[in-house]
Amino acid sequence: MSAGERPSAGTDVQDDVVLEPERQAFVEEFALMFSELAGTPLTDARVLGYLMMTRAPHSSSSDLQLALGASSGAISMATRRLADSGFVKRHTVPGERSHYFRAEADVWGSWLAGERRYLDRQRDVIGRGLAIVESGGHTADGDVDAEVRERLRNGRDYMQWLRGYHVKMLEEWEAFKAARDESDRPETP
């Protein structure tokens, strides 16, 4: 089967649309954990858990509805948010109009790389707020907007610092994976 083809009905991969009970239990456990700890909507967390656990190369919105018992609207919103945040990728199949989705092999590294857009946006918005305060001539310590300026400046600079740290973390993550993969390789004589 080529990379763009969908498995035919009756194959093991197609039968994997509805997961085995153990895999489905993982999806639910993951969804509860991710929803509670990350504040992610439960449907989003279920979709991500499902896409991490399925053997299918990609899953359609209909597959996700069937597997998770969710409405088309809930799946549409969940996949949009997950794709926007970098957790899943949209996938197309030539000749088909359906949307397909898959989890990246490195879900968390992809998310970390995508989170920089969010940090940039926060930095820019907070920076515009700081510019508004400073355009009123409120730039000296002790003036009426000193505390406002300090909060905004700290927010802007924190987002900039965190973005830089994300770059370092991603580099370190890639180095960690490379070392792990190297140690997993069997020795050759």
mmCIF file of C-alpha atoms in Angstrom:
data_model
loop_
_atom_site.group_PDB
_atom_site.id
_atom_site.type_symbol
_atom_site.label_atom_id
_atom_site.label_comp_id
_atom_site.label_asym_id
_atom_site.label_seq_id
_atom_site.Cartn_x
_atom_site.Cartn_y
_atom_site.Cartn_z
ATOM 1 C CA MET A 1 0.000 0.000 0.000
ATOM 2 C CA SER A 2 1.450 3.416 -0.927
ATOM 3 C CA ALA A 3 1.740 6.223 1.617
ATOM 4 C CA GLY A 4 -1.369 8.025 0.338
ATOM 5 C CA GLU A 5 -3.685 5.031 0.100
ATOM 6 C CA ARG A 6 -6.299 4.200 2.690
ATOM 7 C CA PRO A 7 -6.373 0.583 3.761
ATOM 8 C CA SER A 8 -9.224 -1.407 2.293
ATOM 9 C CA ALA A 9 -12.103 -2.641 4.416
ATOM 10 C CA GLY A 10 -11.305 -5.806 6.307
ATOM 11 C CA THR A 11 -7.620 -5.093 6.796
ATOM 12 C CA ASP A 12 -6.083 -5.004 10.236
ATOM 13 C CA VAL A 13 -5.420 -1.266 9.950
ATOM 14 C CA GLN A 14 -9.011 -0.489 8.940
ATOM 15 C CA ASP A 15 -10.293 -2.694 11.749
ATOM 16 C CA ASP A 16 -8.172 -0.549 14.072
ATOM 17 C CA VAL A 17 -10.626 2.366 13.695
ATOM 18 C CA VAL A 18 -12.310 1.039 16.815
ATOM 19 C CA LEU A 19 -9.444 0.267 19.155
ATOM 20 C CA GLU A 20 -8.996 -2.834 21.265
ATOM 21 C CA PRO A 21 -10.271 -2.374 24.848
ATOM 22 C CA GLU A 22 -6.770 -1.895 26.319
ATOM 23 C CA ARG A 23 -5.921 0.762 23.749
ATOM 24 C CA GLN A 24 -9.256 2.498 24.250
ATOM 25 C CA ALA A 25 -8.654 2.459 28.016
ATOM 26 C CA PHE A 26 -5.321 4.192 27.402
ATOM 27 C CA VAL A 27 -7.049 6.822 25.249
ATOM 28 C CA GLU A 28 -9.479 7.572 28.083
ATOM 29 C CA GLU A 29 -6.750 7.629 30.743
ATOM 30 C CA PHE A 30 -4.593 9.897 28.579
ATOM 31 C CA ALA A 31 -7.565 12.156 27.833
ATOM 32 C CA LEU A 32 -8.440 12.602 31.500
ATOM 33 C CA MET A 33 -4.828 13.310 32.437
ATOM 34 C CA PHE A 34 -4.224 15.721 29.565
ATOM 35 C CA SER A 35 -7.547 17.473 30.048
ATOM 36 C CA GLU A 36 -7.025 17.948 33.790
ATOM 37 C CA LEU A 37 -3.349 18.903 33.729
ATOM 38 C CA ALA A 38 -3.191 20.920 30.516
ATOM 39 C CA GLY A 39 -6.690 22.392 30.572
ATOM 40 C CA THR A 40 -7.376 20.887 27.159
ATOM 41 C CA PRO A 41 -10.985 20.115 26.199
ATOM 42 C CA LEU A 42 -11.715 16.425 26.762
ATOM 43 C CA THR A 43 -12.584 15.753 23.105
ATOM 44 C CA ASP A 44 -9.273 17.287 21.986
ATOM 45 C CA ALA A 45 -7.428 15.062 24.455
ATOM 46 C CA ARG A 46 -9.323 11.976 23.274
ATOM 47 C CA VAL A 47 -8.525 12.735 19.632
ATOM 48 C CA LEU A 48 -4.840 13.167 20.451
ATOM 49 C CA GLY A 49 -4.759 9.983 22.531
ATOM 50 C CA TYR A 50 -6.532 8.078 19.767
ATOM 51 C CA LEU A 51 -4.178 9.337 17.048
ATOM 52 C CA MET A 52 -1.189 8.395 19.190
ATOM 53 C CA MET A 53 -2.532 4.849 19.718
ATOM 54 C CA THR A 54 -4.035 3.925 16.327
ATOM 55 C CA ARG A 55 -2.076 1.815 13.846
ATOM 56 C CA ALA A 56 -3.765 3.539 10.901
ATOM 57 C CA PRO A 57 -1.427 5.840 8.939
ATOM 58 C CA HIS A 58 -4.080 8.568 9.158
ATOM 59 C CA SER A 59 -7.665 8.859 10.354
ATOM 60 C CA SER A 60 -10.590 10.680 8.795
ATOM 61 C CA SER A 61 -13.006 12.846 10.722
ATOM 62 C CA SER A 62 -15.533 10.018 10.258
ATOM 63 C CA ASP A 63 -13.059 7.519 11.726
ATOM 64 C CA LEU A 64 -12.618 9.764 14.754
ATOM 65 C CA GLN A 65 -16.385 10.193 15.177
ATOM 66 C CA LEU A 66 -16.901 6.427 15.061
ATOM 67 C CA ALA A 67 -13.988 5.565 17.331
ATOM 68 C CA LEU A 68 -14.691 8.220 19.954
ATOM 69 C CA GLY A 69 -18.475 8.490 19.786
ATOM 70 C CA ALA A 70 -18.244 12.245 19.230
ATOM 71 C CA SER A 71 -20.218 14.574 16.990
ATOM 72 C CA SER A 72 -18.838 15.901 13.714
ATOM 73 C CA GLY A 73 -18.742 19.421 15.186
ATOM 74 C CA ALA A 74 -16.776 18.294 18.239
ATOM 75 C CA ILE A 75 -14.283 16.414 16.050
ATOM 76 C CA SER A 76 -13.964 19.376 13.686
ATOM 77 C CA MET A 77 -13.190 21.803 16.510
ATOM 78 C CA ALA A 78 -10.833 19.351 18.236
ATOM 79 C CA THR A 79 -8.803 18.584 15.114
ATOM 80 C CA ARG A 80 -8.603 22.282 14.233
ATOM 81 C CA ARG A 81 -7.264 23.182 17.698
ATOM 82 C CA LEU A 82 -4.857 20.229 17.756
ATOM 83 C CA ALA A 83 -3.516 21.058 14.284
ATOM 84 C CA ASP A 84 -3.166 24.744 15.154
ATOM 85 C CA SER A 85 -1.191 23.879 18.280
ATOM 86 C CA GLY A 86 1.084 21.423 16.441
ATOM 87 C CA PHE A 87 -0.099 18.205 18.096
ATOM 88 C CA VAL A 88 -1.530 16.678 14.901
ATOM 89 C CA LYS A 89 -1.040 17.174 11.180
ATOM 90 C CA ARG A 90 -3.664 17.361 8.475
ATOM 91 C CA HIS A 91 -3.147 14.824 5.729
ATOM 92 C CA THR A 92 -4.679 14.699 2.270
ATOM 93 C CA VAL A 93 -5.365 11.720 0.069
ATOM 94 C CA PRO A 94 -5.332 12.415 -3.686
ATOM 95 C CA GLY A 95 -8.829 12.303 -5.143
ATOM 96 C CA GLU A 96 -10.595 12.534 -1.779
ATOM 97 C CA ARG A 97 -12.250 15.537 -0.201
ATOM 98 C CA SER A 98 -12.198 14.228 3.367
ATOM 99 C CA HIS A 99 -9.798 15.589 5.933
ATOM 100 C CA TYR A 100 -7.396 13.102 7.455
ATOM 101 C CA PHE A 101 -5.266 13.507 10.544
ATOM 102 C CA ARG A 102 -2.265 11.833 12.091
ATOM 103 C CA ALA A 103 -0.130 12.330 15.144
ATOM 104 C CA GLU A 104 3.488 13.170 14.494
ATOM 105 C CA ALA A 105 6.078 10.569 15.443
ATOM 106 C CA ASP A 106 7.353 13.198 17.888
ATOM 107 C CA VAL A 107 4.098 14.743 19.124
ATOM 108 C CA TRP A 108 5.753 16.666 21.955
ATOM 109 C CA GLY A 109 8.696 18.008 19.950
ATOM 110 C CA SER A 110 6.267 19.211 17.265
ATOM 111 C CA TRP A 111 4.156 20.891 19.919
ATOM 112 C CA LEU A 112 7.200 22.573 21.448
ATOM 113 C CA ALA A 113 8.232 23.939 18.052
ATOM 114 C CA GLY A 114 4.678 25.162 17.359
ATOM 115 C CA GLU A 115 4.318 26.796 20.755
ATOM 116 C CA ARG A 116 6.773 29.491 19.686
ATOM 117 C CA ARG A 117 4.039 31.033 17.514
ATOM 118 C CA TYR A 118 1.888 31.392 20.630
ATOM 119 C CA LEU A 119 4.773 32.946 22.577
ATOM 120 C CA ASP A 120 5.506 35.373 19.731
ATOM 121 C CA ARG A 121 1.878 36.432 19.596
ATOM 122 C CA GLN A 122 1.704 36.986 23.364
ATOM 123 C CA ARG A 123 4.964 38.946 23.294
ATOM 124 C CA ASP A 124 3.704 41.141 20.454
ATOM 125 C CA VAL A 125 0.304 41.840 22.050
ATOM 126 C CA ILE A 126 1.860 42.658 25.427
ATOM 127 C CA GLY A 127 4.438 44.819 23.627
ATOM 128 C CA ARG A 128 1.635 46.832 22.027
ATOM 129 C CA GLY A 129 0.146 47.404 25.484
ATOM 130 C CA LEU A 130 3.528 48.599 26.720
ATOM 131 C CA ALA A 131 3.817 50.958 23.746
ATOM 132 C CA ILE A 132 0.412 52.459 24.613
ATOM 133 C CA VAL A 133 1.542 53.165 28.172
ATOM 134 C CA GLU A 134 4.892 54.563 27.073
ATOM 135 C CA SER A 135 3.356 56.700 24.309
ATOM 136 C CA GLY A 136 1.612 58.681 27.044
ATOM 137 C CA GLY A 137 5.011 59.718 28.339
ATOM 138 C CA HIS A 138 4.817 57.370 31.300
ATOM 139 C CA THR A 139 8.338 55.977 31.274
ATOM 140 C CA ALA A 140 9.891 57.077 34.571
ATOM 141 C CA ASP A 141 10.046 55.154 37.828
ATOM 142 C CA GLY A 142 7.457 56.440 40.260
ATOM 143 C CA ASP A 143 5.077 57.857 37.646
ATOM 144 C CA VAL A 144 1.382 56.957 37.592
ATOM 145 C CA ASP A 145 1.905 53.964 35.249
ATOM 146 C CA ALA A 146 5.134 52.598 36.745
ATOM 147 C CA GLU A 147 3.487 49.392 37.997
ATOM 148 C CA VAL A 148 1.524 48.906 34.775
ATOM 149 C CA ARG A 149 4.681 49.407 32.721
ATOM 150 C CA GLU A 150 6.622 46.952 34.908
ATOM 151 C CA ARG A 151 3.937 44.240 34.528
ATOM 152 C CA LEU A 152 3.784 44.687 30.769
ATOM 153 C CA ARG A 153 7.550 44.856 30.370
ATOM 154 C CA ASN A 154 8.010 41.707 32.449
ATOM 155 C CA GLY A 155 5.311 39.923 30.417
ATOM 156 C CA ARG A 156 6.832 40.898 27.076
ATOM 157 C CA ASP A 157 10.358 40.039 28.150
ATOM 158 C CA TYR A 158 9.285 36.749 29.753
ATOM 159 C CA MET A 159 7.698 35.628 26.480
ATOM 160 C CA GLN A 160 10.873 36.579 24.615
ATOM 161 C CA TRP A 161 13.062 34.740 27.147
ATOM 162 C CA LEU A 162 10.813 31.673 27.105
ATOM 163 C CA ARG A 163 10.855 31.588 23.313
ATOM 164 C CA GLY A 164 14.650 31.543 23.342
ATOM 165 C CA TYR A 165 14.604 28.791 25.927
ATOM 166 C CA HIS A 166 12.215 26.793 23.741
ATOM 167 C CA VAL A 167 14.839 26.819 20.991
ATOM 168 C CA LYS A 168 17.416 25.474 23.459
ATOM 169 C CA MET A 169 14.990 22.854 24.820
ATOM 170 C CA LEU A 170 14.138 21.645 21.310
ATOM 171 C CA GLU A 171 17.842 21.353 20.435
ATOM 172 C CA GLU A 172 18.456 19.396 23.642
ATOM 173 C CA TRP A 173 15.438 17.172 22.959
ATOM 174 C CA GLU A 174 16.720 16.361 19.456
ATOM 175 C CA ALA A 175 20.163 15.530 20.908
ATOM 176 C CA PHE A 176 18.535 13.329 23.577
ATOM 177 C CA LYS A 177 16.539 11.413 20.932
ATOM 178 C CA ALA A 178 19.623 10.954 18.751
ATOM 179 C CA ALA A 179 21.617 9.558 21.690
ATOM 180 C CA ARG A 180 18.713 7.294 22.678
ATOM 181 C CA ASP A 181 18.323 6.011 19.134
ATOM 182 C CA GLU A 182 22.062 5.428 18.849
ATOM 183 C CA SER A 183 22.097 3.398 22.071
ATOM 184 C CA ASP A 184 19.091 1.370 20.844
ATOM 185 C CA ARG A 185 20.947 0.220 17.709
ATOM 186 C CA PRO A 186 22.451 -3.246 17.877
ATOM 187 C CA GLU A 187 26.217 -3.341 17.759
ATOM 188 C CA THR A 188 27.670 -4.434 14.438
ATOM 189 C CA PRO A 189 30.787 -6.619 14.355
#
